[in-house]
Amino acid sequence: QSALTQPASVSGSPGQSITISCTGTSSDVGSYKLVSWYQQHPGKAPKLMISDVSKRPSGVSNRFSGSKSGNTASLTISGLQAEDEADYYCYSYAGSSTWVFGGGTKLTVL
Amino acid sequence: QVQLVESGGGVVQPGRSLRLSCAASGFTFNSYGMHWVRQAPGKGLEWVGVLSHDGINKYYADSVKGRFTISRDNSKNTLYLQMNTLRAEDTAVYYCAKDSTSGPIGGDLDCWGQGILVTVSS
């Protein structure tokens, strides 16, 4: 149950697109289409943004999209807005009914 | 609307025990698995464990296995986290979270409580 690997920080200007990677192993990300992404603003509870690699829950902007290739999942945010500035965490099924988070990525909107 | 409210946090000495509660409302509690997730100060999220909707199946992260126990009282719409033999590294904000799938545990967490701080210190 080792944490998934994410970049510590990414940044982009308003209107631009950014991508956050999430690297796991063949025991978690690589084996299941069960990767989700959470957004967390300072002092707030996390919010589900993407489930099952690429599905957007109701109410989540279509500027958020997800994908996966091999052991690496990605979250792309297009048309960056100031309100997107937050921490983002990937989360994957890791087998045996256990789950694991990534270390988190701080997104700064310049 | 769906609401989860944690309680029971506070300061506890190393080696002691503490029980957290999570009161649920706004959904059919006994139909959903429930998770605990924690976040150490200034750190990332860590999945702690999950309990199935019927209270039968329980799964834990290696870091808490054997020390923490998740339970639920579906008649009271309440989830619990019993934490024993606490260590300094268990200091964190603890969140309860609702599984997004009715019935079998799906894993996605579609509703979270506001979190409760547990500090393990002498």
PDB file of C-alpha atoms in Angstrom:
ATOM      1  CA  GLN A   1       0.000   0.000   0.000  1.00  0.00           C
ATOM      2  CA  SER A   2       2.543   2.603  -1.093  1.00  0.00           C
ATOM      3  CA  ALA A   3       1.197   6.020  -2.014  1.00  0.00           C
ATOM      4  CA  LEU A   4       0.806   6.760  -5.690  1.00  0.00           C
ATOM      5  CA  THR A   5       3.312   9.250  -7.113  1.00  0.00           C
ATOM      6  CA  GLN A   6       2.171  12.724  -8.131  1.00  0.00           C
ATOM      7  CA  PRO A   7       4.172  15.876  -8.859  1.00  0.00           C
ATOM      8  CA  ALA A   8       4.302  18.114  -5.804  1.00  0.00           C
ATOM      9  CA  SER A   9       3.161  21.136  -7.738  1.00  0.00           C
ATOM     10  CA  VAL A  10       1.969  22.338 -11.120  1.00  0.00           C
ATOM     11  CA  SER A  11       1.000  25.783 -12.302  1.00  0.00           C
ATOM     12  CA  GLY A  12      -0.703  27.468 -15.210  1.00  0.00           C
ATOM     13  CA  SER A  13      -2.187  30.753 -16.299  1.00  0.00           C
ATOM     14  CA  PRO A  14      -5.912  31.402 -16.585  1.00  0.00           C
ATOM     15  CA  GLY A  15      -7.303  29.883 -19.760  1.00  0.00           C
ATOM     16  CA  GLN A  16      -4.465  27.409 -20.160  1.00  0.00           C
ATOM     17  CA  SER A  17      -4.606  23.635 -19.716  1.00  0.00           C
ATOM     18  CA  ILE A  18      -2.613  21.607 -17.229  1.00  0.00           C
ATOM     19  CA  THR A  19      -2.169  17.896 -16.654  1.00  0.00           C
ATOM     20  CA  ILE A  20      -1.422  16.173 -13.366  1.00  0.00           C
ATOM     21  CA  SER A  21       0.067  12.693 -13.524  1.00  0.00           C
ATOM     22  CA  CYS A  22      -0.416   9.867 -11.051  1.00  0.00           C
ATOM     23  CA  THR A  23       1.945   6.928 -11.275  1.00  0.00           C
ATOM     24  CA  GLY A  24       1.270   3.656  -9.570  1.00  0.00           C
ATOM     25  CA  THR A  25       2.151   0.053 -10.235  1.00  0.00           C
ATOM     26  CA  SER A  26       0.719  -2.999 -11.946  1.00  0.00           C
ATOM     27  CA  SER A  27      -0.885  -3.831  -8.586  1.00  0.00           C
ATOM     28  CA  ASP A  28      -3.053  -0.735  -8.480  1.00  0.00           C
ATOM     29  CA  VAL A  29      -3.414   1.850 -11.264  1.00  0.00           C
ATOM     30  CA  GLY A  30      -2.236  -0.549 -13.938  1.00  0.00           C
ATOM     31  CA  SER A  31      -4.673  -3.336 -13.063  1.00  0.00           C
ATOM     32  CA  TYR A  32      -8.015  -1.590 -12.587  1.00  0.00           C
ATOM     33  CA  LYS A  33     -10.174   1.061 -14.202  1.00  0.00           C
ATOM     34  CA  LEU A  34     -10.818   2.347 -10.682  1.00  0.00           C
ATOM     35  CA  VAL A  35      -8.903   5.591 -10.503  1.00  0.00           C
ATOM     36  CA  SER A  36     -10.557   8.716  -9.209  1.00  0.00           C
ATOM     37  CA  TRP A  37      -9.474  12.282  -8.536  1.00  0.00           C
ATOM     38  CA  TYR A  38     -10.301  14.619  -5.657  1.00  0.00           C
ATOM     39  CA  GLN A  39     -10.009  18.369  -5.326  1.00  0.00           C
ATOM     40  CA  GLN A  40      -9.320  19.896  -1.914  1.00  0.00           C
ATOM     41  CA  HIS A  41      -9.360  23.595  -1.138  1.00  0.00           C
ATOM     42  CA  PRO A  42      -7.513  24.760   2.006  1.00  0.00           C
ATOM     43  CA  GLY A  43      -9.378  23.862   5.175  1.00  0.00           C
ATOM     44  CA  LYS A  44     -12.109  22.042   3.276  1.00  0.00           C
ATOM     45  CA  ALA A  45     -13.081  18.439   2.749  1.00  0.00           C
ATOM     46  CA  PRO A  46     -12.088  16.818  -0.548  1.00  0.00           C
ATOM     47  CA  LYS A  47     -14.526  16.710  -3.469  1.00  0.00           C
ATOM     48  CA  LEU A  48     -14.846  13.933  -6.022  1.00  0.00           C
ATOM     49  CA  MET A  49     -14.022  15.273  -9.488  1.00  0.00           C
ATOM     50  CA  ILE A  50     -13.421  12.162 -11.603  1.00  0.00           C
ATOM     51  CA  SER A  51     -14.346   8.516 -11.001  1.00  0.00           C
ATOM     52  CA  ASP A  52     -13.559   5.300 -12.868  1.00  0.00           C
ATOM     53  CA  VAL A  53     -10.622   6.940 -14.698  1.00  0.00           C
ATOM     54  CA  SER A  54     -12.688   9.355 -16.771  1.00  0.00           C
ATOM     55  CA  LYS A  55     -16.260   9.732 -15.517  1.00  0.00           C
ATOM     56  CA  ARG A  56     -17.422  13.111 -14.271  1.00  0.00           C
ATOM     57  CA  PRO A  57     -19.922  13.119 -11.410  1.00  0.00           C
ATOM     58  CA  SER A  58     -22.971  15.287 -11.836  1.00  0.00           C
ATOM     59  CA  GLY A  59     -22.151  18.946 -11.299  1.00  0.00           C
ATOM     60  CA  VAL A  60     -18.447  18.725 -12.115  1.00  0.00           C
ATOM     61  CA  SER A  61     -17.333  21.028 -14.913  1.00  0.00           C
ATOM     62  CA  ASN A  62     -16.496  19.428 -18.246  1.00  0.00           C
ATOM     63  CA  ARG A  63     -13.193  21.289 -18.066  1.00  0.00           C
ATOM     64  CA  PHE A  64     -12.028  18.366 -15.926  1.00  0.00           C
ATOM     65  CA  SER A  65     -11.117  15.134 -17.675  1.00  0.00           C
ATOM     66  CA  GLY A  66      -9.262  11.960 -16.810  1.00  0.00           C
ATOM     67  CA  SER A  67      -7.362   9.252 -18.615  1.00  0.00           C
ATOM     68  CA  LYS A  68      -5.074   6.329 -17.988  1.00  0.00           C
ATOM     69  CA  SER A  69      -2.244   4.596 -19.790  1.00  0.00           C
ATOM     70  CA  GLY A  70      -0.521   1.639 -18.230  1.00  0.00           C
ATOM     71  CA  ASN A  71       0.450   2.416 -14.652  1.00  0.00           C
ATOM     72  CA  THR A  72      -0.118   6.166 -15.004  1.00  0.00           C
ATOM     73  CA  ALA A  73      -3.370   8.070 -14.713  1.00  0.00           C
ATOM     74  CA  SER A  74      -3.783  11.721 -15.592  1.00  0.00           C
ATOM     75  CA  LEU A  75      -6.095  14.581 -14.739  1.00  0.00           C
ATOM     76  CA  THR A  76      -6.391  17.409 -17.246  1.00  0.00           C
ATOM     77  CA  ILE A  77      -7.967  20.739 -16.444  1.00  0.00           C
ATOM     78  CA  SER A  78      -8.665  22.931 -19.441  1.00  0.00           C
ATOM     79  CA  GLY A  79      -9.529  26.628 -19.439  1.00  0.00           C
ATOM     80  CA  LEU A  80      -7.916  27.152 -16.052  1.00  0.00           C
ATOM     81  CA  GLN A  81      -9.814  29.399 -13.677  1.00  0.00           C
ATOM     82  CA  ALA A  82      -8.752  30.992 -10.410  1.00  0.00           C
ATOM     83  CA  GLU A  83     -11.174  28.758  -8.516  1.00  0.00           C
ATOM     84  CA  ASP A  84      -9.306  25.670  -9.727  1.00  0.00           C
ATOM     85  CA  GLU A  85      -6.378  26.544  -7.451  1.00  0.00           C
ATOM     86  CA  ALA A  86      -6.368  23.703  -4.931  1.00  0.00           C
ATOM     87  CA  ASP A  87      -4.712  20.430  -4.021  1.00  0.00           C
ATOM     88  CA  TYR A  88      -5.526  17.424  -6.210  1.00  0.00           C
ATOM     89  CA  TYR A  89      -5.277  13.788  -5.189  1.00  0.00           C
ATOM     90  CA  CYS A  90      -5.512  10.653  -7.259  1.00  0.00           C
ATOM     91  CA  TYR A  91      -6.946   7.516  -5.666  1.00  0.00           C
ATOM     92  CA  SER A  92      -6.863   3.959  -6.908  1.00  0.00           C
ATOM     93  CA  TYR A  93      -8.135   0.533  -5.994  1.00  0.00           C
ATOM     94  CA  ALA A  94      -5.122  -1.472  -4.829  1.00  0.00           C
ATOM     95  CA  GLY A  95      -6.606  -4.952  -4.622  1.00  0.00           C
ATOM     96  CA  SER A  96      -7.913  -6.972  -1.671  1.00  0.00           C
ATOM     97  CA  SER A  97     -10.566  -4.324  -1.006  1.00  0.00           C
ATOM     98  CA  THR A  98      -8.031  -1.643  -0.189  1.00  0.00           C
ATOM     99  CA  TRP A  99      -7.487   1.751  -1.732  1.00  0.00           C
ATOM    100  CA  VAL A 100      -4.540   4.131  -1.926  1.00  0.00           C
ATOM    101  CA  PHE A 101      -4.164   7.879  -2.471  1.00  0.00           C
ATOM    102  CA  GLY A 102      -1.487   9.762  -4.302  1.00  0.00           C
ATOM    103  CA  GLY A 103       0.732  12.183  -2.429  1.00  0.00           C
ATOM    104  CA  GLY A 104      -1.165  15.179  -3.766  1.00  0.00           C
ATOM    105  CA  THR A 105      -0.400  17.990  -6.211  1.00  0.00           C
ATOM    106  CA  LYS A 106      -0.738  21.671  -5.445  1.00  0.00           C
ATOM    107  CA  LEU A 107      -2.155  23.552  -8.426  1.00  0.00           C
ATOM    108  CA  THR A 108      -1.313  27.238  -8.621  1.00  0.00           C
ATOM    109  CA  VAL A 109      -3.172  29.474 -11.058  1.00  0.00           C
ATOM    110  CA  LEU A 110      -0.752  32.258 -11.931  1.00  0.00           C
TER     111      LEU A 110
ATOM    112  CA  GLN B   1     -29.089  16.806   1.488  1.00  0.00           C
ATOM    113  CA  VAL B   2     -26.412  14.286   2.379  1.00  0.00           C
ATOM    114  CA  GLN B   3     -24.602  15.238   5.549  1.00  0.00           C
ATOM    115  CA  LEU B   4     -21.847  13.595   7.556  1.00  0.00           C
ATOM    116  CA  VAL B   5     -20.768  15.005  10.913  1.00  0.00           C
ATOM    117  CA  GLU B   6     -17.769  13.644  12.796  1.00  0.00           C
ATOM    118  CA  SER B   7     -17.295  13.954  16.545  1.00  0.00           C
ATOM    119  CA  GLY B   8     -15.140  12.570  19.324  1.00  0.00           C
ATOM    120  CA  GLY B   9     -11.781  14.022  18.421  1.00  0.00           C
ATOM    121  CA  GLY B  10      -9.338  15.664  20.772  1.00  0.00           C
ATOM    122  CA  VAL B  11      -5.972  15.251  22.450  1.00  0.00           C
ATOM    123  CA  VAL B  12      -4.993  11.797  23.659  1.00  0.00           C
ATOM    124  CA  GLN B  13      -1.788  10.380  25.080  1.00  0.00           C
ATOM    125  CA  PRO B  14       0.272   7.826  23.156  1.00  0.00           C
ATOM    126  CA  GLY B  15      -0.868   4.282  23.834  1.00  0.00           C
ATOM    127  CA  ARG B  16      -4.396   5.342  24.782  1.00  0.00           C
ATOM    128  CA  SER B  17      -7.667   4.848  22.901  1.00  0.00           C
ATOM    129  CA  LEU B  18     -10.227   7.105  21.293  1.00  0.00           C
ATOM    130  CA  ARG B  19     -13.497   6.512  19.459  1.00  0.00           C
ATOM    131  CA  LEU B  20     -14.728   8.735  16.653  1.00  0.00           C
ATOM    132  CA  SER B  21     -18.332   8.905  15.524  1.00  0.00           C
ATOM    133  CA  CYS B  22     -19.825   9.968  12.210  1.00  0.00           C
ATOM    134  CA  ALA B  23     -23.533  10.855  12.167  1.00  0.00           C
ATOM    135  CA  ALA B  24     -25.121  10.470   8.739  1.00  0.00           C
ATOM    136  CA  SER B  25     -28.273  11.974   7.316  1.00  0.00           C
ATOM    137  CA  GLY B  26     -29.927  12.652   3.992  1.00  0.00           C
ATOM    138  CA  PHE B  27     -29.450   9.195   2.469  1.00  0.00           C
ATOM    139  CA  THR B  28     -30.281   5.554   3.155  1.00  0.00           C
ATOM    140  CA  PHE B  29     -27.353   4.879   5.449  1.00  0.00           C
ATOM    141  CA  ASN B  30     -27.749   1.103   5.572  1.00  0.00           C
ATOM    142  CA  SER B  31     -27.356   0.850   1.795  1.00  0.00           C
ATOM    143  CA  TYR B  32     -23.850   2.271   1.527  1.00  0.00           C
ATOM    144  CA  GLY B  33     -20.365   1.293   2.541  1.00  0.00           C
ATOM    145  CA  MET B  34     -18.558   3.910   4.586  1.00  0.00           C
ATOM    146  CA  HIS B  35     -14.884   4.864   4.669  1.00  0.00           C
ATOM    147  CA  TRP B  36     -12.499   6.651   7.001  1.00  0.00           C
ATOM    148  CA  VAL B  37      -9.737   8.810   5.519  1.00  0.00           C
ATOM    149  CA  ARG B  38      -7.170  10.817   7.458  1.00  0.00           C
ATOM    150  CA  GLN B  39      -4.859  13.722   6.753  1.00  0.00           C
ATOM    151  CA  ALA B  40      -1.863  14.519   8.935  1.00  0.00           C
ATOM    152  CA  PRO B  41      -1.198  18.253   9.408  1.00  0.00           C
ATOM    153  CA  GLY B  42       0.180  19.687   6.184  1.00  0.00           C
ATOM    154  CA  LYS B  43       0.248  16.266   4.539  1.00  0.00           C
ATOM    155  CA  GLY B  44      -1.754  14.301   1.992  1.00  0.00           C
ATOM    156  CA  LEU B  45      -4.788  12.081   2.285  1.00  0.00           C
ATOM    157  CA  GLU B  46      -4.472   8.520   3.573  1.00  0.00           C
ATOM    158  CA  TRP B  47      -7.183   5.901   3.200  1.00  0.00           C
ATOM    159  CA  VAL B  48      -7.759   4.265   6.595  1.00  0.00           C
ATOM    160  CA  GLY B  49     -10.421   1.669   6.006  1.00  0.00           C
ATOM    161  CA  VAL B  50     -13.916   0.763   4.852  1.00  0.00           C
ATOM    162  CA  LEU B  51     -16.957  -1.030   6.240  1.00  0.00           C
ATOM    163  CA  SER B  52     -19.626  -2.596   4.071  1.00  0.00           C
ATOM    164  CA  HIS B  53     -23.222  -1.420   4.217  1.00  0.00           C
ATOM    165  CA  ASP B  54     -24.248  -4.369   6.380  1.00  0.00           C
ATOM    166  CA  GLY B  55     -21.309  -4.090   8.755  1.00  0.00           C
ATOM    167  CA  ILE B  56     -19.922  -7.485   7.811  1.00  0.00           C
ATOM    168  CA  ASN B  57     -16.926  -6.763   5.617  1.00  0.00           C
ATOM    169  CA  LYS B  58     -14.132  -4.581   6.974  1.00  0.00           C
ATOM    170  CA  TYR B  59     -10.857  -3.682   5.329  1.00  0.00           C
ATOM    171  CA  TYR B  60      -7.991  -1.576   6.628  1.00  0.00           C
ATOM    172  CA  ALA B  61      -4.774   0.076   5.582  1.00  0.00           C
ATOM    173  CA  ASP B  62      -1.681  -1.744   6.812  1.00  0.00           C
ATOM    174  CA  SER B  63      -0.750   1.282   8.932  1.00  0.00           C
ATOM    175  CA  VAL B  64      -3.783   0.805  11.215  1.00  0.00           C
ATOM    176  CA  LYS B  65      -4.587  -2.886  10.891  1.00  0.00           C
ATOM    177  CA  GLY B  66      -4.860  -4.536  14.281  1.00  0.00           C
ATOM    178  CA  ARG B  67      -5.192  -1.201  16.100  1.00  0.00           C
ATOM    179  CA  PHE B  68      -8.243   0.449  14.503  1.00  0.00           C
ATOM    180  CA  THR B  69     -11.730  -1.005  14.165  1.00  0.00           C
ATOM    181  CA  ILE B  70     -14.561   0.354  12.061  1.00  0.00           C
ATOM    182  CA  SER B  71     -18.139  -0.397  13.067  1.00  0.00           C
ATOM    183  CA  ARG B  72     -21.605   0.973  12.431  1.00  0.00           C
ATOM    184  CA  ASP B  73     -25.038   1.133  13.984  1.00  0.00           C
ATOM    185  CA  ASN B  74     -27.513   1.285  11.138  1.00  0.00           C
ATOM    186  CA  SER B  75     -30.376   1.902  13.554  1.00  0.00           C
ATOM    187  CA  LYS B  76     -28.654   5.150  14.573  1.00  0.00           C
ATOM    188  CA  ASN B  77     -27.236   6.065  11.146  1.00  0.00           C
ATOM    189  CA  THR B  78     -23.816   6.279  12.746  1.00  0.00           C
ATOM    190  CA  LEU B  79     -20.341   5.080  11.785  1.00  0.00           C
ATOM    191  CA  TYR B  80     -17.567   4.591  14.313  1.00  0.00           C
ATOM    192  CA  LEU B  81     -13.788   4.400  14.343  1.00  0.00           C
ATOM    193  CA  GLN B  82     -12.290   2.802  17.429  1.00  0.00           C
ATOM    194  CA  MET B  83      -8.623   3.716  17.646  1.00  0.00           C
ATOM    195  CA  ASN B  84      -6.432   1.789  20.088  1.00  0.00           C
ATOM    196  CA  THR B  85      -2.747   1.965  20.950  1.00  0.00           C
ATOM    197  CA  LEU B  86      -2.518   5.405  19.422  1.00  0.00           C
ATOM    198  CA  ARG B  87       0.805   6.727  18.187  1.00  0.00           C
ATOM    199  CA  ALA B  88       2.082  10.213  17.453  1.00  0.00           C
ATOM    200  CA  GLU B  89       1.904   9.419  13.739  1.00  0.00           C
ATOM    201  CA  ASP B  90      -1.851   8.905  14.038  1.00  0.00           C
ATOM    202  CA  THR B  91      -2.226  12.652  14.604  1.00  0.00           C
ATOM    203  CA  ALA B  92      -4.476  13.834  11.779  1.00  0.00           C
ATOM    204  CA  VAL B  93      -7.812  15.183  10.708  1.00  0.00           C
ATOM    205  CA  TYR B  94     -10.091  12.194  10.308  1.00  0.00           C
ATOM    206  CA  TYR B  95     -12.838  12.254   7.691  1.00  0.00           C
ATOM    207  CA  CYS B  96     -15.703   9.854   7.271  1.00  0.00           C
ATOM    208  CA  ALA B  97     -16.841   9.479   3.681  1.00  0.00           C
ATOM    209  CA  LYS B  98     -19.738   7.798   1.912  1.00  0.00           C
ATOM    210  CA  ASP B  99     -19.085   5.212  -0.765  1.00  0.00           C
ATOM    211  CA  SER B 100     -20.678   6.212  -4.053  1.00  0.00           C
ATOM    212  CA  THR B 101     -22.103   2.749  -4.765  1.00  0.00           C
ATOM    213  CA  SER B 102     -25.231   1.350  -3.183  1.00  0.00           C
ATOM    214  CA  GLY B 103     -24.628  -2.218  -2.022  1.00  0.00           C
ATOM    215  CA  PRO B 104     -21.165  -3.608  -2.832  1.00  0.00           C
ATOM    216  CA  ILE B 105     -18.248  -1.330  -1.970  1.00  0.00           C
ATOM    217  CA  GLY B 106     -17.301   0.664  -5.046  1.00  0.00           C
ATOM    218  CA  GLY B 107     -14.540   2.730  -3.507  1.00  0.00           C
ATOM    219  CA  ASP B 108     -15.326   6.227  -4.751  1.00  0.00           C
ATOM    220  CA  LEU B 109     -16.069   8.740  -2.019  1.00  0.00           C
ATOM    221  CA  ASP B 110     -18.881  11.042  -3.059  1.00  0.00           C
ATOM    222  CA  CYS B 111     -19.654  12.776   0.210  1.00  0.00           C
ATOM    223  CA  TRP B 112     -17.317  13.727   3.044  1.00  0.00           C
ATOM    224  CA  GLY B 113     -17.709  15.033   6.560  1.00  0.00           C
ATOM    225  CA  GLN B 114     -15.991  18.207   7.666  1.00  0.00           C
ATOM    226  CA  GLY B 115     -13.290  16.258   9.483  1.00  0.00           C
ATOM    227  CA  ILE B 116     -12.276  16.018  13.137  1.00  0.00           C
ATOM    228  CA  LEU B 117      -8.805  16.544  14.556  1.00  0.00           C
ATOM    229  CA  VAL B 118      -7.127  13.865  16.632  1.00  0.00           C
ATOM    230  CA  THR B 119      -3.873  14.816  18.317  1.00  0.00           C
ATOM    231  CA  VAL B 120      -1.743  12.130  19.917  1.00  0.00           C
ATOM    232  CA  SER B 121       0.664  13.762  22.328  1.00  0.00           C
ATOM    233  CA  SER B 122       1.920  13.426  25.856  1.00  0.00           C
TER     234      SER B 122
END
